[in-house]
Coordinates of C-alpha atoms in Angstrom, one line a residue:
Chain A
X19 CA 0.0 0.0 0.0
X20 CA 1.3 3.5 -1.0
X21 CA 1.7 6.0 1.4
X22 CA 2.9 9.5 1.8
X23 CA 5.0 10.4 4.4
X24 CA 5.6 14.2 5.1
X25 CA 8.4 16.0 7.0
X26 CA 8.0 17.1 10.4
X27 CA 6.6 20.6 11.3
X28 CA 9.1 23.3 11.0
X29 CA 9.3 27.1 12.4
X30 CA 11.5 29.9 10.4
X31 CA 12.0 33.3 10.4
X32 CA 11.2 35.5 7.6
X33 CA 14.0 35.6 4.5
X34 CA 14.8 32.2 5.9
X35 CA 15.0 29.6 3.4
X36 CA 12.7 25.9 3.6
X37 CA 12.8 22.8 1.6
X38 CA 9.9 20.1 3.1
X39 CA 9.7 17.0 1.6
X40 CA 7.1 14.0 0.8
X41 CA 8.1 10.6 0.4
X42 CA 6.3 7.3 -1.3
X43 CA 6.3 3.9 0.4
X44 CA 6.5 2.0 -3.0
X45 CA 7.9 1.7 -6.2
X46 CA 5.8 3.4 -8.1
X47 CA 6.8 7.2 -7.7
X48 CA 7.3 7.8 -11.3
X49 CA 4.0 6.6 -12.6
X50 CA 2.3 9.3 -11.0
X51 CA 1.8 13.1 -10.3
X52 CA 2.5 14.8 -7.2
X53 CA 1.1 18.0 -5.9
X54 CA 1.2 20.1 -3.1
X55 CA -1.9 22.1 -1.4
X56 CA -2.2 24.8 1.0
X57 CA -4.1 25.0 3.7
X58 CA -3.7 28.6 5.9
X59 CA -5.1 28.6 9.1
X60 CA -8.6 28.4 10.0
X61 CA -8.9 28.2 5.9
X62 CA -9.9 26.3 2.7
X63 CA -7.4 24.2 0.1
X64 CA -5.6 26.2 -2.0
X65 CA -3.5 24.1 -5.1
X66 CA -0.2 25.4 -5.4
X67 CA 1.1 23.2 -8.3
X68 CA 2.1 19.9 -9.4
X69 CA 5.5 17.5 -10.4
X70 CA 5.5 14.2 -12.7
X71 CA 8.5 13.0 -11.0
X72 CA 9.2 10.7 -13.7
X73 CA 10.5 13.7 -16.3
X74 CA 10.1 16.5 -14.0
X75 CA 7.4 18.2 -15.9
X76 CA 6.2 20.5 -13.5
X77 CA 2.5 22.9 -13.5
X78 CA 2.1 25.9 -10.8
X79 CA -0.9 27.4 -10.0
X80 CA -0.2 31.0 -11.2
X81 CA -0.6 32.1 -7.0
X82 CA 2.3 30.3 -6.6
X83 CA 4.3 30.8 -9.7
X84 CA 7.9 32.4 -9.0
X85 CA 7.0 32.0 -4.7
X86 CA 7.4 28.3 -4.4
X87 CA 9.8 25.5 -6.2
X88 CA 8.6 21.9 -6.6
X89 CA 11.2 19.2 -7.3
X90 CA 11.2 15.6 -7.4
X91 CA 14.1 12.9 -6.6
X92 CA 13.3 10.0 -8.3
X93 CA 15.9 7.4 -6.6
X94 CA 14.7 8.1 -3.1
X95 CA 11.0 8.4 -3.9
X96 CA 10.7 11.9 -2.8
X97 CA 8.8 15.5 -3.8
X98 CA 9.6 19.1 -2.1
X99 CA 8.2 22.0 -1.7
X100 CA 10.5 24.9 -1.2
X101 CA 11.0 28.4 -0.4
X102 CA 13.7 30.8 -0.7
X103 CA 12.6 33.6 1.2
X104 CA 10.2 33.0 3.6
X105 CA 7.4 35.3 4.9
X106 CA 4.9 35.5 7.7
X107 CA 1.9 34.6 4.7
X108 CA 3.6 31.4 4.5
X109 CA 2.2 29.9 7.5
X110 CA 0.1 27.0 6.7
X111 CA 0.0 22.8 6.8
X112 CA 1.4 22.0 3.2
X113 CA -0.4 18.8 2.2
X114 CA 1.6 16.8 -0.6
X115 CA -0.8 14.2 -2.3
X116 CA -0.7 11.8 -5.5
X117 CA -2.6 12.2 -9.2
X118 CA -2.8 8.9 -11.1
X119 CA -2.9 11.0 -13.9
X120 CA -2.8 14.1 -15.4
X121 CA -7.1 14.4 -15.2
X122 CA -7.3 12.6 -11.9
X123 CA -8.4 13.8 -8.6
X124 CA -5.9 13.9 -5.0
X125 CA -6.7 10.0 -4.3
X126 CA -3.7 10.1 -1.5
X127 CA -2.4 12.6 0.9
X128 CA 0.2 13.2 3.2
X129 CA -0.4 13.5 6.6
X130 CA 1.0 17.6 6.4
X131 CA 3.3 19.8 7.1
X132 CA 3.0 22.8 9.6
X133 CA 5.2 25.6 8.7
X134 CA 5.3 28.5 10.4
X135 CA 7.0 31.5 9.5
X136 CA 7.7 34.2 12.6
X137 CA 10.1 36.9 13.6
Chain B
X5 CA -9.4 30.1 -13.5
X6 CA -12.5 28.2 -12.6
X7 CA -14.3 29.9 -9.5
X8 CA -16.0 27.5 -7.5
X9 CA -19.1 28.9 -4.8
X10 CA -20.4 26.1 -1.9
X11 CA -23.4 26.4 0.0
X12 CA -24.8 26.5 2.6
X13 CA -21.4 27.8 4.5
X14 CA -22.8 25.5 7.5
X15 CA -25.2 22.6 7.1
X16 CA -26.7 21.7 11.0
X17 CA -28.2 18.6 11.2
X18 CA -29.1 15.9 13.1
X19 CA -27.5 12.1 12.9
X20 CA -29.5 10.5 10.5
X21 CA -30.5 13.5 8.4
X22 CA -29.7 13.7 4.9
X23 CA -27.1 16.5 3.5
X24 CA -27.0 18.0 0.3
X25 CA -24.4 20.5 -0.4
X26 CA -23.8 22.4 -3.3
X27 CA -21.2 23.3 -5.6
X28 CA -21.6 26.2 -8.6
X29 CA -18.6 26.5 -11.0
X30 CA -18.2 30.2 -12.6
X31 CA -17.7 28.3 -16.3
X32 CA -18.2 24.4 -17.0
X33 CA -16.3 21.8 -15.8
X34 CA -14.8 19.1 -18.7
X35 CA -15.9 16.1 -18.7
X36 CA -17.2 15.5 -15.4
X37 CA -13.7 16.6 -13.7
X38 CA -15.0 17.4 -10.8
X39 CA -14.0 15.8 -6.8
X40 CA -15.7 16.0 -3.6
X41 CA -13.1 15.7 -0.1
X42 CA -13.7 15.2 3.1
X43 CA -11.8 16.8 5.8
X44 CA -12.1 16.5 9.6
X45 CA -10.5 18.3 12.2
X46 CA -5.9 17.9 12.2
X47 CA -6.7 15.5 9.4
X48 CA -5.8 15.6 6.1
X49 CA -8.7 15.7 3.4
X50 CA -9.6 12.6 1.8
X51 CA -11.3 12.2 -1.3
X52 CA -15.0 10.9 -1.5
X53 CA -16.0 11.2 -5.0
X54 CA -14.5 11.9 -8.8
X55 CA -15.8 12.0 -11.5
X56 CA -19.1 13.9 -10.7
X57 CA -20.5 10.8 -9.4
X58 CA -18.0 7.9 -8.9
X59 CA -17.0 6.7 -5.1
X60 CA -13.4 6.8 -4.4
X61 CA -12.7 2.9 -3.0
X62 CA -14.0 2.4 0.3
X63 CA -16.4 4.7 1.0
X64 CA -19.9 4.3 2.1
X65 CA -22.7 4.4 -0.5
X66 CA -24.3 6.9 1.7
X67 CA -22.4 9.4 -0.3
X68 CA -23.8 10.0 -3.5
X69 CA -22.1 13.2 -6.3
X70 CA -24.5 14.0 -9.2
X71 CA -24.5 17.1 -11.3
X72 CA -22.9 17.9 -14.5
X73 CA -21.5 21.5 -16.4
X74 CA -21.3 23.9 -13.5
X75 CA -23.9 22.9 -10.8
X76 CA -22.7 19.7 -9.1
X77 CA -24.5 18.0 -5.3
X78 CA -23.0 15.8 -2.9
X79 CA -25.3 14.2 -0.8
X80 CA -25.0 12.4 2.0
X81 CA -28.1 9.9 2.8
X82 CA -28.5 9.2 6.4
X83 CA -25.5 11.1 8.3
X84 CA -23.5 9.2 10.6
X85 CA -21.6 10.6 13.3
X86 CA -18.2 10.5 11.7
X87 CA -19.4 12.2 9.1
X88 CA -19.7 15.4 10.3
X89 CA -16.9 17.4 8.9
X90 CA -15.9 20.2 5.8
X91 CA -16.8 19.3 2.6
X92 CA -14.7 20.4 -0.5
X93 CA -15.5 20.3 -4.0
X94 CA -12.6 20.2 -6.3
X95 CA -12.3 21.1 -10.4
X96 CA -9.4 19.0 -12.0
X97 CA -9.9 19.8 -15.7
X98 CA -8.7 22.8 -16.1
X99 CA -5.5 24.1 -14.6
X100 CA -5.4 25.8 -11.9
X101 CA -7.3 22.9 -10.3
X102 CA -9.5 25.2 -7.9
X103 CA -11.0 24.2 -4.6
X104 CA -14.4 25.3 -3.1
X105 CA -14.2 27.4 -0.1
X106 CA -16.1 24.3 1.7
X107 CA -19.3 23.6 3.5
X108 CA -19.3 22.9 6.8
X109 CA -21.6 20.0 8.5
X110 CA -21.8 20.3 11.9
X111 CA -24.3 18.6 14.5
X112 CA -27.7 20.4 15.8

């Protein structure tokens, strides 16, 4: 059974810098796509953009294009979500969670990420 | 962008009522591309239905997704108490896959 394991919770400051990562149980990482979804608090899902790990093709949402980078490593089964200058609007659980395809709906999720971003 | 509106913004109801929540889509969704998820408090969502109409696996038959173009319903038949929760509905034809602002389903 496939499973998506996020990183732990992390606090910053803002300017600081963040990479958080999801990793599949699995050997199928590169038959599927992998997006990330914000969640603000006390807020709705937001989709921020999304990774087919197996050639890297890559789709942001344009509220996220040029503030986020999404990568994929294919030998360790892993997807990040990653920041180069943090700020305080960037406090939210990042969900990562898996597309079959490129028309398919979030059929697995990560358990999240809290990241919060404060001076 | 697609622009999806839910309502109600809170559905009370007993255990054992029957839900229907509501989602309009500002232009029409292709070919049925549309997802309902539930999410429940320091949980992650999950996803309930795709395809307009089609349960994800393992999920009760109490939830039912109908609708087509840009006016699509999620009801639930007789409301359990796990069930009580926010409801998303979810385009994924047309990129940027937009989420509903949710409907809440709370007990009266």
């Amino acid at each position: 059974e496939v499973q998506l394991v996020q990183s732990g919770a992390e606090v910053k400051k803002p300017g600081e810098s963040l990479k958080i990562s999801c990793q599949a149980s699995g050997n199928t990482f590169t038959t599927y796509w992998v997006g990330w979804v914000r969640q603000m608090p006390g807020k709705g899902l937001e989709w921020m953009g999304t990774i087919y790990p197996r050639d890297s093709d890559t789709r942001y949402s344009p509220s996220f294009q040029g503030q986020v980078t999404i990568s994929a490593d294919t030998s360790i089964n892993t997807a990040y979500l990653q920041w180069s200058s943090l700020k305080a609007s960037d406090t939210a659980i990042y969900y990562c969670a898996r597309r079959r395809g490129i028309n398919s709906p979030f059929d697995l999720w990560g358990q999240g990420t809290m990241v919060t971003v404060s001076s | 962008e697609i622009g999806l509106t839910q309502s109600p913004g809170t559905l009370s109801l007993s255990p054992g009522g029957r839900a229907t929540l509501s989602c309009r889509a500002s232009q029409s969704v292709s070919y049925y591309y549309l997802a309902w998820y539930q999410q429940k408090p320091g949980q992650a969502p999950r996803l309930l239905i795709y395809g307009a109409s089609r349960r994800a696996t393992g999920i009760p038959d109490r939830f039912s997704g109908s609708g087509s173009g840009t006016d699509f319903t999620l009801t639930i038949s007789r409301l359990e108490p796990e069930d009580f929760a926010v409801y998303y509905c979810q385009q994924y034809g047309s990129s940027p896959f937009t989420f509903g602002p949710g409907t809440k389903v709370d007990i009266k």
